[in-house]
PDB file of C-alpha atoms in Angstrom:
ATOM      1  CA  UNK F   1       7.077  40.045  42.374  1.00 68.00           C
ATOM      2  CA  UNK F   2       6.485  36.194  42.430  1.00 81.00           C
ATOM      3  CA  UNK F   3       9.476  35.764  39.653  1.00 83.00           C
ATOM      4  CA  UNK F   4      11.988  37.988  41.837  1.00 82.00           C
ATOM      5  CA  UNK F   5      10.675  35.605  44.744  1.00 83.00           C
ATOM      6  CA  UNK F   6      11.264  32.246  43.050  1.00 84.00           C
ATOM      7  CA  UNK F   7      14.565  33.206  41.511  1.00 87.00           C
ATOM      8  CA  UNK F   8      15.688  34.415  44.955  1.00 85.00           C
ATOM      9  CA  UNK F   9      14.224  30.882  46.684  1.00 86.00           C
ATOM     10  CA  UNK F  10      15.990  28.961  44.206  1.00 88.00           C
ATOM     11  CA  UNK F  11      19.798  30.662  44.608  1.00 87.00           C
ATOM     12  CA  UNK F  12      19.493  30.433  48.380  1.00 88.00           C
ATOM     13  CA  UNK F  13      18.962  27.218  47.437  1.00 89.00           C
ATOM     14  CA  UNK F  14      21.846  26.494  45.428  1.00 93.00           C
ATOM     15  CA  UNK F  15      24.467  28.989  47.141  1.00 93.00           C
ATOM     16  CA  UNK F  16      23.328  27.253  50.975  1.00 90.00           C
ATOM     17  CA  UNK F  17      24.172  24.048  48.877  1.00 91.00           C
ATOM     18  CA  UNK F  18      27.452  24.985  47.839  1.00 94.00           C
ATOM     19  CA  UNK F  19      28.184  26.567  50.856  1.00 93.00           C
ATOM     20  CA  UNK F  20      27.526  23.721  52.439  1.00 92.00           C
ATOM     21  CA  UNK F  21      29.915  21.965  51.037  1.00 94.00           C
ATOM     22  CA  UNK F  22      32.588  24.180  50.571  1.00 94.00           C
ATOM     23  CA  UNK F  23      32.580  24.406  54.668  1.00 93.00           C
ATOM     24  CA  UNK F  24      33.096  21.004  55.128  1.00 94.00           C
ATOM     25  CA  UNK F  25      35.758  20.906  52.480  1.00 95.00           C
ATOM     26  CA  UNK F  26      37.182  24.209  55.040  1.00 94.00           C
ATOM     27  CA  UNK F  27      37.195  21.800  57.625  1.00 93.00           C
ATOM     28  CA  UNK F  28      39.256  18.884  55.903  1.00 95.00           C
ATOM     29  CA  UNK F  29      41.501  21.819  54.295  1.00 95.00           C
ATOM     30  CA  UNK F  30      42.629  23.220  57.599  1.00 95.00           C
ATOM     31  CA  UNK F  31      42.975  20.054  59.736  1.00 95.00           C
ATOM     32  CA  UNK F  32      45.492  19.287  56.644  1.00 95.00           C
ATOM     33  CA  UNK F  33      47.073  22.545  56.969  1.00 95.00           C
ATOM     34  CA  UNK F  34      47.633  22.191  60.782  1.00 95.00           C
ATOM     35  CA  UNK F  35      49.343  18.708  60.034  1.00 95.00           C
ATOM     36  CA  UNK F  36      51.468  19.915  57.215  1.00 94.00           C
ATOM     37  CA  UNK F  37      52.416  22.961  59.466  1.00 94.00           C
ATOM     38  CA  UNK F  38      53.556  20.977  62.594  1.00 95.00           C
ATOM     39  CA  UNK F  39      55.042  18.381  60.369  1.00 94.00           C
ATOM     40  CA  UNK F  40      57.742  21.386  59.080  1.00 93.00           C
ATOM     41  CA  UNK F  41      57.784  21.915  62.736  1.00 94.00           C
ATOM     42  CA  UNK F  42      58.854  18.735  63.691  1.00 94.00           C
ATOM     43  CA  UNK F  43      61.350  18.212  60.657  1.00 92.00           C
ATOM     44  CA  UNK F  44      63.087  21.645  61.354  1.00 91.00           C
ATOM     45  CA  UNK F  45      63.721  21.608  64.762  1.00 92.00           C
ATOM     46  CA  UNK F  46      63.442  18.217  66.020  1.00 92.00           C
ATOM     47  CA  UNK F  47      65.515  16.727  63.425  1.00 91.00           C
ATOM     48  CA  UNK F  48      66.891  19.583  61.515  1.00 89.00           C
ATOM     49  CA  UNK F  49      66.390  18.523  58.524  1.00 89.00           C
ATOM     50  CA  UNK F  50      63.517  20.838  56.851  1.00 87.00           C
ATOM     51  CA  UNK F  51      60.956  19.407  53.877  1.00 88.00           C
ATOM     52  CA  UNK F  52      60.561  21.519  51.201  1.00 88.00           C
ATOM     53  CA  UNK F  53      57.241  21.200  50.572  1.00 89.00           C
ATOM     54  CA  UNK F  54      55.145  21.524  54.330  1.00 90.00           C
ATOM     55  CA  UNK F  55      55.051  25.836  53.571  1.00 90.00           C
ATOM     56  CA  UNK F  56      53.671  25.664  49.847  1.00 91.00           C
ATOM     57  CA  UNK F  57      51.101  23.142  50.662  1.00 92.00           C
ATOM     58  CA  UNK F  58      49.940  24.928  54.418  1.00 93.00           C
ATOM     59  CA  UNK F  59      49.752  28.052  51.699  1.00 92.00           C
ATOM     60  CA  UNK F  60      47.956  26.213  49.407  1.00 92.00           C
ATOM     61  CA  UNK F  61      44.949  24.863  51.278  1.00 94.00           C
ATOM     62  CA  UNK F  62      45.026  28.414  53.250  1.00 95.00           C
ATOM     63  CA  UNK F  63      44.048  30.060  49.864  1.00 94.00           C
ATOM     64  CA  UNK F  64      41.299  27.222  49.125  1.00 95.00           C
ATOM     65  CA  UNK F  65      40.095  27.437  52.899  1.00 95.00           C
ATOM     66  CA  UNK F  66      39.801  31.165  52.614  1.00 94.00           C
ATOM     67  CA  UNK F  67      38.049  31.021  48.871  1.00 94.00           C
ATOM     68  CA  UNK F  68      35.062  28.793  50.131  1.00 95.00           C
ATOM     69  CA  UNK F  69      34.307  29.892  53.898  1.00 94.00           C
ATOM     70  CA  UNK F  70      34.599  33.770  52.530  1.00 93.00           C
ATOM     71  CA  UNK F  71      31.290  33.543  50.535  1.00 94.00           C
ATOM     72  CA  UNK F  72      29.244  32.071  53.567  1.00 92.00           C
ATOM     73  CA  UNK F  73      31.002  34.859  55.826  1.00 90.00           C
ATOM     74  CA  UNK F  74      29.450  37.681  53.457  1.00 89.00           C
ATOM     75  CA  UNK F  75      26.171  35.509  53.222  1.00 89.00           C
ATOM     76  CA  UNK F  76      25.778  35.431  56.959  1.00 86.00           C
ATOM     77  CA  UNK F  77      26.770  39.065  57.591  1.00 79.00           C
ATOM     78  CA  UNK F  78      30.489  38.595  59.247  1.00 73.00           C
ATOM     79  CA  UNK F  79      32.424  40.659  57.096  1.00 75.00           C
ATOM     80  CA  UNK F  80      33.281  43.754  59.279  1.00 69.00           C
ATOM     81  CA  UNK F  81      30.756  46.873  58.430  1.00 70.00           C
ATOM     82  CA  UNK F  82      30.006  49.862  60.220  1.00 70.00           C
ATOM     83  CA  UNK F  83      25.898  50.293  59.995  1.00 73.00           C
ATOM     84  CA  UNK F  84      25.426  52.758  62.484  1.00 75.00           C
ATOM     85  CA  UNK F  85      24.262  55.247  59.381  1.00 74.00           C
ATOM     86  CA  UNK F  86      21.759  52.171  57.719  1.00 75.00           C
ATOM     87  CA  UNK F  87      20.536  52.130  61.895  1.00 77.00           C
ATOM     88  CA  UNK F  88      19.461  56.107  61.444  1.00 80.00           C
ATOM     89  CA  UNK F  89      18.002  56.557  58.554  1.00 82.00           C
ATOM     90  CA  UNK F  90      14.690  55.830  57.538  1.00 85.00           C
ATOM     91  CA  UNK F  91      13.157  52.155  56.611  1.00 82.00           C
ATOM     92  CA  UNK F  92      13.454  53.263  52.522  1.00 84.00           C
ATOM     93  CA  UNK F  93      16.353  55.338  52.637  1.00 85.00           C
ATOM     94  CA  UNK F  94      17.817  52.675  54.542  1.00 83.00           C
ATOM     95  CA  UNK F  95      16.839  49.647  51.968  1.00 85.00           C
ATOM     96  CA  UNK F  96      17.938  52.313  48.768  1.00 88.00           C
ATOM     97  CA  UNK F  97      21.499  52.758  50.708  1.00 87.00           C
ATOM     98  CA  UNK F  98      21.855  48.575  50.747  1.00 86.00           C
ATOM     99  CA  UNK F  99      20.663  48.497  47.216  1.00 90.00           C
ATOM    100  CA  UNK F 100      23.323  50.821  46.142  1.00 91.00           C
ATOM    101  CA  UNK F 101      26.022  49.188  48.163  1.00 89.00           C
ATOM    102  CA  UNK F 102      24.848  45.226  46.972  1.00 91.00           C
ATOM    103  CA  UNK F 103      24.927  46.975  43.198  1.00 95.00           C
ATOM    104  CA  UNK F 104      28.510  48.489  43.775  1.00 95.00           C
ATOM    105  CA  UNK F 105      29.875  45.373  45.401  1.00 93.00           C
ATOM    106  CA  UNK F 106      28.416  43.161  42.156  1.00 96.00           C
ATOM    107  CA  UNK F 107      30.627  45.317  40.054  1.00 96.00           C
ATOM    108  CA  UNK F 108      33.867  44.860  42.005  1.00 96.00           C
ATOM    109  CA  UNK F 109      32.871  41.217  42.390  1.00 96.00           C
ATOM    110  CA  UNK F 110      32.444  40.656  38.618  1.00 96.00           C
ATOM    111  CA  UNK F 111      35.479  42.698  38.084  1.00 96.00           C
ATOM    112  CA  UNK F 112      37.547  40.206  40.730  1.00 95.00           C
ATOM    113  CA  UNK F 113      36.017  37.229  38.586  1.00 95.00           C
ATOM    114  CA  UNK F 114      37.552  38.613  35.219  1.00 95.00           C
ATOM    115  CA  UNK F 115      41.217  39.162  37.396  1.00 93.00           C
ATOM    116  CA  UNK F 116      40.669  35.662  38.747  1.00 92.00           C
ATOM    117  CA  UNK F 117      40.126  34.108  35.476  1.00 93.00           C
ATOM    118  CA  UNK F 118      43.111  35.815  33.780  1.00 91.00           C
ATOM    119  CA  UNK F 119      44.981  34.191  36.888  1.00 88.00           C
ATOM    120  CA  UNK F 120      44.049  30.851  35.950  1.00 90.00           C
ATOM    121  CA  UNK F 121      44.146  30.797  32.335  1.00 90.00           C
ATOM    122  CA  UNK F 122      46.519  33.913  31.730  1.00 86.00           C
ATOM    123  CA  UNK F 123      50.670  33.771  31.710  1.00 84.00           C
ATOM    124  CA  UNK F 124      51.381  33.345  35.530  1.00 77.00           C
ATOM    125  CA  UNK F 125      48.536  30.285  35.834  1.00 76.00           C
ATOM    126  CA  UNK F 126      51.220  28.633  33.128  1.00 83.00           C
ATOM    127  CA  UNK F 127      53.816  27.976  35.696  1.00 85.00           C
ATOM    128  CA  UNK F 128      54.271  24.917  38.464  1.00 85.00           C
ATOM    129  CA  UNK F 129      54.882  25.209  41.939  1.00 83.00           C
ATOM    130  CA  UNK F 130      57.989  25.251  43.171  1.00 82.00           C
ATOM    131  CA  UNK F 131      57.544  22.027  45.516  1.00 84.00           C
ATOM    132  CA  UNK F 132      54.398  20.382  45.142  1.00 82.00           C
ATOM    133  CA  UNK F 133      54.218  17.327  43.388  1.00 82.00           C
ATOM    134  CA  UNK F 134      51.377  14.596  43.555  1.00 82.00           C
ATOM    135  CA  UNK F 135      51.938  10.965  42.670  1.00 82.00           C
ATOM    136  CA  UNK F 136      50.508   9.642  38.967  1.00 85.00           C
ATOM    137  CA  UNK F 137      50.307   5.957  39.853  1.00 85.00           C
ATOM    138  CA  UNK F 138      50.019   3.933  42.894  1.00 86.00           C
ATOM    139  CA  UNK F 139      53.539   2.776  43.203  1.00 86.00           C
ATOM    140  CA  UNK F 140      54.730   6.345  43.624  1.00 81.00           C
ATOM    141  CA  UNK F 141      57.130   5.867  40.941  1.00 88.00           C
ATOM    142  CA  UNK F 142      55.960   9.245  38.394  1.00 88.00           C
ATOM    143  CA  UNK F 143      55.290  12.615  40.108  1.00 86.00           C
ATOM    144  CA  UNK F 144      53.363  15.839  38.956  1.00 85.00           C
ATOM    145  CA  UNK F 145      54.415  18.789  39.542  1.00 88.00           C
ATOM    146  CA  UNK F 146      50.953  20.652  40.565  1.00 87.00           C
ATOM    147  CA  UNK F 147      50.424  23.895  38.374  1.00 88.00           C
ATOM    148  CA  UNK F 148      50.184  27.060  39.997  1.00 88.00           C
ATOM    149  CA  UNK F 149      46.685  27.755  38.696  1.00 88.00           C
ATOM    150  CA  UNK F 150      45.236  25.285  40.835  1.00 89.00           C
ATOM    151  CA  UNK F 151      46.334  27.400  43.451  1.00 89.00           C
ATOM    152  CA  UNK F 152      45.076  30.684  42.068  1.00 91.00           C
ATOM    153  CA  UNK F 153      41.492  28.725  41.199  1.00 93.00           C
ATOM    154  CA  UNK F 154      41.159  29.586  44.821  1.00 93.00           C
ATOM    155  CA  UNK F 155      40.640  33.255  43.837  1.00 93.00           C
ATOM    156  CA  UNK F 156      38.487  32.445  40.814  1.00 95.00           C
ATOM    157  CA  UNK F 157      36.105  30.242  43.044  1.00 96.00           C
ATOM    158  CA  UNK F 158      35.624  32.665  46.222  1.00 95.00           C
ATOM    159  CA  UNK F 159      34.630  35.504  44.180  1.00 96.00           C
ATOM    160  CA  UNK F 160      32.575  33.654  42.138  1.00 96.00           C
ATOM    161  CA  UNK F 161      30.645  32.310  44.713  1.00 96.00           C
ATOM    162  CA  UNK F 162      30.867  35.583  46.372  1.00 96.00           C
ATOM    163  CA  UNK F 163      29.155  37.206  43.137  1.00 97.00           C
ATOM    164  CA  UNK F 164      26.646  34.642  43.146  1.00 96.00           C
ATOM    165  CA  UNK F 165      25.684  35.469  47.217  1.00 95.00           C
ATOM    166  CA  UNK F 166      25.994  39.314  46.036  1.00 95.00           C
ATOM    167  CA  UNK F 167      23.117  38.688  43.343  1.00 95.00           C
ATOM    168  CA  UNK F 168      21.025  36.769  46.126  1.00 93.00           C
ATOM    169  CA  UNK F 169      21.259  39.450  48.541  1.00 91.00           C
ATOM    170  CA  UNK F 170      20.215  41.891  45.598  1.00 93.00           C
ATOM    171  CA  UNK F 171      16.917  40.091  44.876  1.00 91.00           C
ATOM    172  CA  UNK F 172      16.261  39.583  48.869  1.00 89.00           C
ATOM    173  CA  UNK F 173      16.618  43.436  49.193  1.00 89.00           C
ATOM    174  CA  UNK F 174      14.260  43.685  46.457  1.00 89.00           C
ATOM    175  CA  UNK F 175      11.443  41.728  48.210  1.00 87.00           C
ATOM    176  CA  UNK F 176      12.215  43.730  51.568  1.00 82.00           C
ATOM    177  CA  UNK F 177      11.739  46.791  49.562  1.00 84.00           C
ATOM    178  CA  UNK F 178       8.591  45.223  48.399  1.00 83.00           C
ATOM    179  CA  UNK F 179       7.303  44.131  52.094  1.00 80.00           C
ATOM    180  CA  UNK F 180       7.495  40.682  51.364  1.00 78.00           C
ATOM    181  CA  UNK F 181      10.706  39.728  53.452  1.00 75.00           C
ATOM    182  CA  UNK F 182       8.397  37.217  55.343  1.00 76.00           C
ATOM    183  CA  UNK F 183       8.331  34.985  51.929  1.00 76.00           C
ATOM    184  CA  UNK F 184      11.848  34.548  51.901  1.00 77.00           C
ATOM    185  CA  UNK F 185      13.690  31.667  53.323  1.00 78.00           C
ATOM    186  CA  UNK F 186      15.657  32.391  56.309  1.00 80.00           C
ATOM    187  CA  UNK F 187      19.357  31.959  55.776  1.00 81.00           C
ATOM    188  CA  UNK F 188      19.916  29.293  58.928  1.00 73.00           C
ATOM    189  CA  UNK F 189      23.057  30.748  59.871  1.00 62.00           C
ATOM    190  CA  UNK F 190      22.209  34.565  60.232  1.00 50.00           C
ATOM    191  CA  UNK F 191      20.739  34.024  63.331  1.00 45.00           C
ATOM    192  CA  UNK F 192      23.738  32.530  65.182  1.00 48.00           C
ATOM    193  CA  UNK F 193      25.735  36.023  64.702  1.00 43.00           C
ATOM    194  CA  UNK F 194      25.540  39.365  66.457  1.00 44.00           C
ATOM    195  CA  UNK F 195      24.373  40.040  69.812  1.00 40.00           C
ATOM    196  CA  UNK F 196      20.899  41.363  69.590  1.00 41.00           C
TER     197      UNK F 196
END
């Protein structure tokens, strides 16, 4: 039991680093979004004259936002799920049910991180953007034109994150099964949701 324990101390750990982070990234990414959003806005209909660009980037940083808060959304227990049946049936039925359903969501997850890899290295991840460019030099004399797969890395990063939460909550339902959910670190933000 004590190596199920450690392993699942040290990848809360790392994934409530990484979380972490990829929050506060969230937080940058949609403040940008908002700007680039009300700056088509303002270009369209104040002074009819629409940018190309303001829609592909909001879309952009909306698939990036999306790919790093969705992993601490399953962590903390906000995707939508319908429990009434875990509620009714008994404590071990109960845990063998959320066992089965962490095991079947680890196969779709590692099955999403195959389809997000062929995304970003396959034939579509070999094409640009259609209007997103970023500058190569400080004068703003050479442009890049940024490569779609930096857009579909979004994908590949959620759902690997997501598979990495997935294998977490497999070893905490482990030490619940074993009684020992008291040795396990509290993940902070699970007790903010739901109205007990």
């Amino acid at each position: 039991m004590a190596p199920i324990l450690g392993a699942a101390r040290l990848l809360a750990l790392i994934n409530g680093a990484l979380l972490a982070v990829g929050r506060q990234v969230s937080v940058v990414l949609i403040g940008l979004m908002v700007f680039a959003i009300l700056l088509q806005v303002f270009f369209r209909y104040v002074l009819n004259n629409a940018l190309p660009w303001p829609d592909e980037a909001a879309r952009f940083m909306m698939l990036w936002m999306t790919g790093l808060v969705a992993p601490t959304a399953y962590r903390r227990g906000g995707f939508v799920a319908i429990d009434m049946l875990v509620l009714m049936l008994p404590r071990v039925v109960a845990s063998l049910l959320n066992m089965f359903l962490l095991i079947i969501a680890l196969l779709v997850l590692v099955t999403a991180v195959k389809i997000g890899w062929g995304e970003v290295t396959g034939f579509g991840g070999r094409f640009k953007t259609a209007a997103l460019w970023l500058p190569t030099n400080v004068s703003f004399t050479e442009w890049f034109r940024v490569p779609r797969s930096w857009m579909m890395a979004s994908l590949l990063v959620g759902v690997t994150l997501m598979t990495s939460v997935t294998v977490e909550m497999i070893l905490r339902q482990i030490a619940v099964m074993m009684g020992r959910e008291d040795d396990l670190p509290i993940i902070p933000e699970a007790a903010t949701l739901g109205a007990d």
